[in-house]
């Protein structure tokens, strides 16, 4: 997804589809048009490099995603325990 990011001299993002609030800029305003890959978000812009470089991070998991992962892990652990108990009963 192509998006326009407006940022100040410190690399703080002032305007993008991600930010919702207002931040007073420090120094000059700059912009970048960047491609944001799925599952990533631009958190700031590294202004120490020329040309300036966006800094990407993974989008944090939602509570629902965390719970789904926990259910999958518990289901797998339960299956393993059931298998261990079933093997124990056949050896007795």
Tab-separated table of N, CA, C and O in Angstrom:
chain	number	residue	atom	x	y	z
A	1	UNK	N	0.842	-1.163	0.000
A	1	UNK	CA	0.000	0.000	0.000
A	1	UNK	C	0.898	1.240	0.000
A	1	UNK	O	1.717	1.415	0.888
A	2	UNK	N	0.756	2.090	-1.003
A	2	UNK	CA	1.483	3.352	-1.030
A	2	UNK	C	0.794	4.353	-0.124
A	2	UNK	O	-0.427	4.454	-0.114
A	3	UNK	N	1.591	5.080	0.630
A	3	UNK	CA	1.035	6.090	1.513
A	3	UNK	C	1.995	7.262	1.621
A	3	UNK	O	3.199	7.107	1.428
A	4	UNK	N	1.450	8.431	1.913
A	4	UNK	CA	2.239	9.636	2.081
A	4	UNK	C	2.430	9.878	3.570
A	4	UNK	O	1.465	9.903	4.335
A	5	UNK	N	3.687	10.057	3.981
A	5	UNK	CA	4.000	10.302	5.381
A	5	UNK	C	4.647	11.674	5.488
A	5	UNK	O	5.624	11.959	4.801
A	6	UNK	N	4.097	12.525	6.351
A	6	UNK	CA	4.654	13.852	6.603
A	6	UNK	C	5.321	13.797	7.976
A	6	UNK	O	4.712	13.352	8.951
A	7	UNK	N	6.571	14.240	8.050
A	7	UNK	CA	7.337	14.146	9.288
A	7	UNK	C	8.198	15.388	9.462
A	7	UNK	O	8.430	16.141	8.518
A	8	UNK	N	8.684	15.607	10.703
A	8	UNK	CA	9.511	16.777	10.981
A	8	UNK	C	10.993	16.399	10.969
A	8	UNK	O	11.356	15.266	10.659
A	9	UNK	N	11.827	17.371	11.321
A	9	UNK	CA	13.282	17.178	11.277
A	9	UNK	C	13.778	16.108	12.241
A	9	UNK	O	14.869	15.565	12.066
A	10	UNK	N	12.996	15.792	13.269
A	10	UNK	CA	13.416	14.762	14.224
A	10	UNK	C	12.975	13.359	13.798
A	10	UNK	O	13.313	12.381	14.447
A	11	UNK	N	12.161	13.267	12.733
A	11	UNK	CA	11.675	11.969	12.271
A	11	UNK	C	10.322	11.606	12.837
A	11	UNK	O	9.786	10.529	12.571
A	12	UNK	N	9.722	12.500	13.618
A	12	UNK	CA	8.398	12.246	14.183
A	12	UNK	C	7.348	12.366	13.091
A	12	UNK	O	7.294	13.372	12.378
A	13	UNK	N	6.516	11.342	12.955
A	13	UNK	CA	5.470	11.342	11.936
A	13	UNK	C	4.332	12.235	12.399
A	13	UNK	O	3.796	12.067	13.486
A	14	UNK	N	3.972	13.204	11.568
A	14	UNK	CA	2.911	14.147	11.891
A	14	UNK	C	1.605	13.786	11.211
A	14	UNK	O	0.541	14.029	11.754
A	15	UNK	N	1.699	13.217	10.027
A	15	UNK	CA	0.483	12.906	9.292
A	15	UNK	C	0.683	11.665	8.446
A	15	UNK	O	1.616	11.583	7.660
A	16	UNK	N	-0.196	10.719	8.661
A	16	UNK	CA	-0.233	9.501	7.864
A	16	UNK	C	-1.571	8.862	8.146
A	16	UNK	O	-2.290	9.302	9.045
A	17	UNK	N	-1.946	7.809	7.417
A	17	UNK	CA	-3.215	7.140	7.728
A	17	UNK	C	-3.220	6.520	9.121
A	17	UNK	O	-4.259	6.187	9.646
A	18	UNK	N	-2.056	6.387	9.746
A	18	UNK	CA	-1.938	5.694	11.023
A	18	UNK	C	-2.147	6.643	12.208
A	18	UNK	O	-2.770	6.285	13.190
A	19	UNK	N	-1.596	7.874	12.121
A	19	UNK	CA	-1.703	8.794	13.247
A	19	UNK	C	-3.057	9.469	13.229
A	19	UNK	O	-3.635	9.732	12.186
A	20	UNK	N	-3.568	9.760	14.394
A	20	UNK	CA	-4.870	10.407	14.469
A	20	UNK	C	-4.826	11.742	15.176
A	20	UNK	O	-5.664	12.591	14.975
A	21	UNK	N	-3.814	11.949	16.006
A	21	UNK	CA	-3.739	13.168	16.788
A	21	UNK	C	-2.859	14.211	16.129
A	21	UNK	O	-2.260	14.004	15.086
A	22	UNK	N	-2.782	15.358	16.784
A	22	UNK	CA	-1.957	16.456	16.298
A	22	UNK	C	-0.684	16.536	17.119
A	22	UNK	O	-0.714	16.483	18.341
A	23	UNK	N	0.452	16.682	16.428
A	23	UNK	CA	1.748	16.854	17.073
A	23	UNK	C	2.388	18.101	16.483
A	23	UNK	O	2.426	18.265	15.260
A	24	UNK	N	2.897	18.987	17.340
A	24	UNK	CA	3.559	20.204	16.871
A	24	UNK	C	4.909	19.829	16.269
A	24	UNK	O	5.719	19.163	16.920
A	25	UNK	N	5.174	20.238	15.020
A	25	UNK	CA	6.435	19.852	14.375
A	25	UNK	C	7.636	20.562	14.972
A	25	UNK	O	7.538	21.664	15.488
A	26	UNK	N	8.792	19.882	14.882
A	26	UNK	CA	10.069	20.450	15.290
A	26	UNK	C	10.906	20.641	14.038
A	26	UNK	O	11.191	19.679	13.332
A	27	UNK	N	11.301	21.860	13.753
A	27	UNK	CA	12.123	22.120	12.567
A	27	UNK	C	11.304	22.090	11.293
A	27	UNK	O	10.128	22.428	11.277
A	28	UNK	N	11.953	21.658	10.221
A	28	UNK	CA	11.326	21.641	8.894
A	28	UNK	C	10.384	20.453	8.730
A	28	UNK	O	10.525	19.442	9.412
A	29	UNK	N	9.457	20.584	7.790
A	29	UNK	CA	8.576	19.477	7.431
A	29	UNK	C	9.106	18.802	6.175
A	29	UNK	O	9.620	19.452	5.273
A	30	UNK	N	8.979	17.480	6.146
A	30	UNK	CA	9.408	16.677	5.011
A	30	UNK	C	8.303	15.675	4.699
A	30	UNK	O	7.391	15.480	5.490
A	31	UNK	N	8.429	15.027	3.554
A	31	UNK	CA	7.470	13.966	3.254
A	31	UNK	C	8.160	12.831	2.518
A	31	UNK	O	9.204	13.019	1.886
A	32	UNK	N	7.588	11.662	2.651
A	32	UNK	CA	8.019	10.476	1.918
A	32	UNK	C	6.786	9.770	1.394
A	32	UNK	O	5.768	9.699	2.087
A	33	UNK	N	6.883	9.241	0.202
A	33	UNK	CA	5.853	8.323	-0.285
A	33	UNK	C	6.467	6.944	-0.177
A	33	UNK	O	7.515	6.674	-0.770
A	34	UNK	N	5.851	6.099	0.647
A	34	UNK	CA	6.439	4.791	0.928
A	34	UNK	C	5.433	3.680	0.646
A	34	UNK	O	4.226	3.886	0.668
A	35	UNK	N	5.975	2.498	0.421
A	35	UNK	CA	5.191	1.274	0.266
A	35	UNK	C	5.236	0.557	1.608
A	35	UNK	O	6.309	0.202	2.085
A	36	UNK	N	4.062	0.381	2.219
A	36	UNK	CA	3.994	-0.316	3.496
A	36	UNK	C	3.498	-1.732	3.234
A	36	UNK	O	2.403	-1.917	2.717
A	37	UNK	N	4.326	-2.712	3.583
A	37	UNK	CA	3.949	-4.102	3.359
A	37	UNK	C	2.944	-4.546	4.419
A	37	UNK	O	2.870	-3.970	5.510
A	38	UNK	N	2.200	-5.584	4.084
A	38	UNK	CA	1.187	-6.105	4.999
A	38	UNK	C	1.832	-6.574	6.295
A	38	UNK	O	2.876	-7.205	6.291
A	39	UNK	N	1.217	-6.226	7.420
A	39	UNK	CA	1.720	-6.636	8.715
A	39	UNK	C	2.758	-5.695	9.301
A	39	UNK	O	3.293	-5.944	10.376
A	40	UNK	N	3.073	-4.606	8.597
A	40	UNK	CA	4.066	-3.636	9.073
A	40	UNK	C	3.422	-2.274	9.258
A	40	UNK	O	2.369	-1.979	8.710
A	41	UNK	N	4.095	-1.415	10.035
A	41	UNK	CA	3.671	-0.047	10.261
A	41	UNK	C	4.931	0.817	10.328
A	41	UNK	O	5.979	0.352	10.780
A	42	UNK	N	4.830	2.051	9.849
A	42	UNK	CA	5.952	2.989	9.943
A	42	UNK	C	5.816	3.721	11.269
A	42	UNK	O	4.800	4.353	11.529
A	43	UNK	N	6.852	3.621	12.128
A	43	UNK	CA	6.779	4.242	13.448
A	43	UNK	C	7.473	5.599	13.511
A	43	UNK	O	7.131	6.433	14.338
A	44	UNK	N	8.469	5.784	12.666
A	44	UNK	CA	9.187	7.053	12.613
A	44	UNK	C	10.016	7.067	11.342
A	44	UNK	O	10.031	6.097	10.588
A	45	UNK	N	10.728	8.163	11.134
A	45	UNK	CA	11.607	8.281	9.979
A	45	UNK	C	13.012	8.567	10.492
A	45	UNK	O	13.215	9.456	11.323
A	46	UNK	N	13.991	7.791	10.023
A	46	UNK	CA	15.382	7.998	10.406
A	46	UNK	C	15.944	9.146	9.577
A	46	UNK	O	16.203	8.999	8.384
A	47	UNK	N	16.118	10.306	10.230
A	47	UNK	CA	16.598	11.500	9.525
A	47	UNK	C	18.118	11.624	9.567
A	47	UNK	O	18.662	12.597	9.059
A	48	UNK	N	18.806	10.636	10.162
A	48	UNK	CA	20.268	10.676	10.189
A	48	UNK	C	20.863	10.172	8.877
A	48	UNK	O	22.045	10.353	8.635
A	49	UNK	N	20.038	9.537	8.056
A	49	UNK	CA	20.499	8.990	6.776
A	49	UNK	C	19.951	9.850	5.643
A	49	UNK	O	18.888	10.435	5.742
A	50	UNK	N	20.706	9.894	4.553
A	50	UNK	CA	20.243	10.600	3.359
A	50	UNK	C	20.175	9.624	2.212
A	50	UNK	O	21.162	8.968	1.932
A	51	UNK	N	19.091	9.463	1.526
A	51	UNK	CA	17.811	10.084	1.841
A	51	UNK	C	17.229	9.503	3.135
A	51	UNK	O	17.619	8.426	3.576
A	52	UNK	N	16.287	10.223	3.729
A	52	UNK	CA	15.653	9.770	4.961
A	52	UNK	C	14.990	8.416	4.745
A	52	UNK	O	14.473	8.133	3.666
A	53	UNK	N	15.010	7.576	5.786
A	53	UNK	CA	14.552	6.194	5.662
A	53	UNK	C	13.426	5.923	6.670
A	53	UNK	O	13.578	6.196	7.852
A	54	UNK	N	12.292	5.372	6.196
A	54	UNK	CA	11.230	5.017	7.139
A	54	UNK	C	11.655	3.825	7.994
A	54	UNK	O	12.364	2.941	7.530
A	55	UNK	N	11.219	3.819	9.263
A	55	UNK	CA	11.507	2.715	10.178
A	55	UNK	C	10.227	1.903	10.336
A	55	UNK	O	9.198	2.432	10.768
A	56	UNK	N	10.284	0.645	9.939
A	56	UNK	CA	9.120	-0.244	9.976
A	56	UNK	C	9.170	-1.137	11.212
A	56	UNK	O	10.239	-1.548	11.640
A	57	UNK	N	7.994	-1.430	11.752
A	57	UNK	CA	7.861	-2.412	12.829
A	57	UNK	C	6.661	-3.296	12.522
A	57	UNK	O	5.773	-2.901	11.762
A	58	UNK	N	6.652	-4.481	13.125
A	58	UNK	CA	5.499	-5.365	12.975
A	58	UNK	C	4.295	-4.761	13.679
A	58	UNK	O	4.431	-4.157	14.741
A	59	UNK	N	3.125	-4.931	13.084
A	59	UNK	CA	1.893	-4.508	13.740
A	59	UNK	C	1.680	-5.444	14.923
A	59	UNK	O	1.721	-6.667	14.766
A	60	UNK	N	1.478	-4.889	16.127
A	60	UNK	CA	1.279	-5.759	17.292
A	60	UNK	C	0.025	-6.620	17.135
A	60	UNK	O	-0.944	-6.212	16.505
A	61	UNK	N	0.086	-7.821	17.722
A	61	UNK	CA	-1.074	-8.714	17.667
A	61	UNK	C	-2.217	-8.127	18.485
A	61	UNK	O	-1.994	-7.521	19.542
A	62	UNK	N	-3.442	-8.329	18.001
A	62	UNK	CA	-4.613	-7.896	18.749
A	62	UNK	C	-4.864	-8.879	19.881
A	62	UNK	O	-4.309	-9.983	19.908
A	63	UNK	N	-5.714	-8.485	20.827
A	63	UNK	CA	-6.065	-9.388	21.927
A	63	UNK	C	-6.687	-10.672	21.378
A	63	UNK	O	-6.414	-11.762	21.877
A	64	UNK	N	-7.519	-10.550	20.347
A	64	UNK	CA	-8.155	-11.725	19.749
A	64	UNK	C	-7.111	-12.670	19.162
A	64	UNK	O	-7.178	-13.880	19.370
A	65	UNK	N	-6.124	-12.124	18.455
A	65	UNK	CA	-5.068	-12.963	17.880
A	65	UNK	C	-4.261	-13.667	18.975
A	65	UNK	O	-3.915	-14.841	18.835
A	66	UNK	N	-3.981	-12.940	20.062
A	66	UNK	CA	-3.250	-13.546	21.176
A	66	UNK	C	-4.057	-14.677	21.808
A	66	UNK	O	-3.514	-15.735	22.131
A	67	UNK	N	-5.351	-14.452	21.980
A	67	UNK	CA	-6.201	-15.486	22.572
A	67	UNK	C	-6.330	-16.695	21.654
A	67	UNK	O	-6.320	-17.839	22.126
A	68	UNK	N	-6.453	-16.465	20.343
A	68	UNK	CA	-6.530	-17.580	19.400
A	68	UNK	C	-5.250	-18.409	19.438
A	68	UNK	O	-5.295	-19.639	19.405
A	69	UNK	N	-4.110	-17.732	19.535
A	69	UNK	CA	-2.831	-18.441	19.625
A	69	UNK	C	-2.763	-19.256	20.920
A	69	UNK	O	-2.298	-20.398	20.924
A	70	UNK	N	-3.264	-18.688	22.006
A	70	UNK	CA	-3.261	-19.395	23.292
A	70	UNK	C	-4.162	-20.623	23.235
A	70	UNK	O	-3.804	-21.692	23.737
A	71	UNK	N	-5.325	-20.507	22.593
A	71	UNK	CA	-6.236	-21.646	22.448
A	71	UNK	C	-5.574	-22.746	21.625
A	71	UNK	O	-5.649	-23.927	21.978
A	72	UNK	N	-4.882	-22.369	20.546
A	72	UNK	CA	-4.190	-23.364	19.723
A	72	UNK	C	-3.112	-24.091	20.540
A	72	UNK	O	-2.989	-25.313	20.449
A	73	UNK	N	-2.356	-23.338	21.331
A	73	UNK	CA	-1.304	-23.943	22.154
A	73	UNK	C	-1.897	-24.880	23.203
A	73	UNK	O	-1.369	-25.976	23.444
A	74	UNK	N	-2.988	-24.463	23.838
A	74	UNK	CA	-3.626	-25.307	24.847
A	74	UNK	C	-4.247	-26.553	24.227
A	74	UNK	O	-4.193	-27.636	24.818
A	75	UNK	N	-4.808	-26.418	23.037
A	75	UNK	CA	-5.384	-27.570	22.335
A	75	UNK	C	-4.295	-28.588	22.019
A	75	UNK	O	-4.488	-29.794	22.211
A	76	UNK	N	-3.147	-28.103	21.561
A	76	UNK	CA	-2.031	-29.000	21.247
A	76	UNK	C	-1.509	-29.669	22.520
A	76	UNK	O	-1.254	-30.880	22.531
A	77	UNK	N	-1.369	-28.913	23.594
A	77	UNK	CA	-0.890	-29.483	24.859
A	77	UNK	C	-1.872	-30.520	25.375
A	77	UNK	O	-1.468	-31.579	25.884
A	78	UNK	N	-3.162	-30.248	25.258
A	78	UNK	CA	-4.193	-31.189	25.690
A	78	UNK	C	-4.112	-32.485	24.881
A	78	UNK	O	-4.219	-33.584	25.441
A	79	UNK	N	-3.910	-32.369	23.578
A	79	UNK	CA	-3.798	-33.555	22.734
A	79	UNK	C	-2.579	-34.391	23.128
A	79	UNK	O	-2.640	-35.617	23.177
A	80	UNK	N	-1.469	-33.718	23.431
A	80	UNK	CA	-0.259	-34.425	23.845
A	80	UNK	C	-0.477	-35.145	25.177
A	80	UNK	O	-0.081	-36.302	25.341
A	81	UNK	N	-1.118	-34.472	26.124
A	81	UNK	CA	-1.391	-35.105	27.418
A	81	UNK	C	-2.349	-36.283	27.277
A	81	UNK	O	-2.164	-37.316	27.922
A	82	UNK	N	-3.358	-36.121	26.437
A	82	UNK	CA	-4.309	-37.212	26.200
A	82	UNK	C	-3.585	-38.417	25.616
A	82	UNK	O	-3.832	-39.561	26.010
A	83	UNK	N	-2.668	-38.171	24.711
A	83	UNK	CA	-1.892	-39.240	24.107
A	83	UNK	C	-1.016	-39.940	25.132
A	83	UNK	O	-0.922	-41.168	25.165
A	84	UNK	N	-0.386	-39.168	26.007
A	84	UNK	CA	0.459	-39.741	27.058
A	84	UNK	C	-0.363	-40.598	28.008
A	84	UNK	O	0.014	-41.712	28.367
A	85	UNK	N	-1.539	-40.104	28.407
A	85	UNK	CA	-2.409	-40.848	29.324
A	85	UNK	C	-2.909	-42.136	28.643
A	85	UNK	O	-2.936	-43.194	29.258
A	86	UNK	N	-3.249	-42.046	27.365
A	86	UNK	CA	-3.748	-43.230	26.635
A	86	UNK	C	-2.639	-44.279	26.531
A	86	UNK	O	-2.893	-45.466	26.673
A	87	UNK	N	-1.401	-43.852	26.316
A	87	UNK	CA	-0.279	-44.806	26.240
A	87	UNK	C	-0.031	-45.433	27.604
A	87	UNK	O	0.310	-46.603	27.701
A	88	UNK	N	-0.205	-44.660	28.653
A	88	UNK	CA	-0.002	-45.169	30.015
A	88	UNK	C	-1.015	-46.235	30.359
A	88	UNK	O	-0.712	-47.215	31.041
A	89	UNK	N	-2.249	-46.094	29.878
A	89	UNK	CA	-3.303	-47.070	30.164
A	89	UNK	C	-3.074	-48.386	29.408
A	89	UNK	O	-3.444	-49.433	29.898
A	90	UNK	N	-2.439	-48.360	28.256
A	90	UNK	CA	-2.203	-49.599	27.506
A	90	UNK	C	-1.020	-50.371	28.051
A	90	UNK	O	-0.926	-51.565	27.873
A	91	UNK	N	-0.107	-49.712	28.740
A	91	UNK	CA	1.066	-50.371	29.311
A	91	UNK	C	0.769	-51.002	30.664
A	91	UNK	O	1.563	-51.750	31.192
A	92	UNK	N	-0.349	-50.681	31.271
A	92	UNK	CA	-0.640	-51.169	32.629
A	92	UNK	C	-1.077	-52.595	32.659
A	92	UNK	O	-1.453	-53.289	31.843
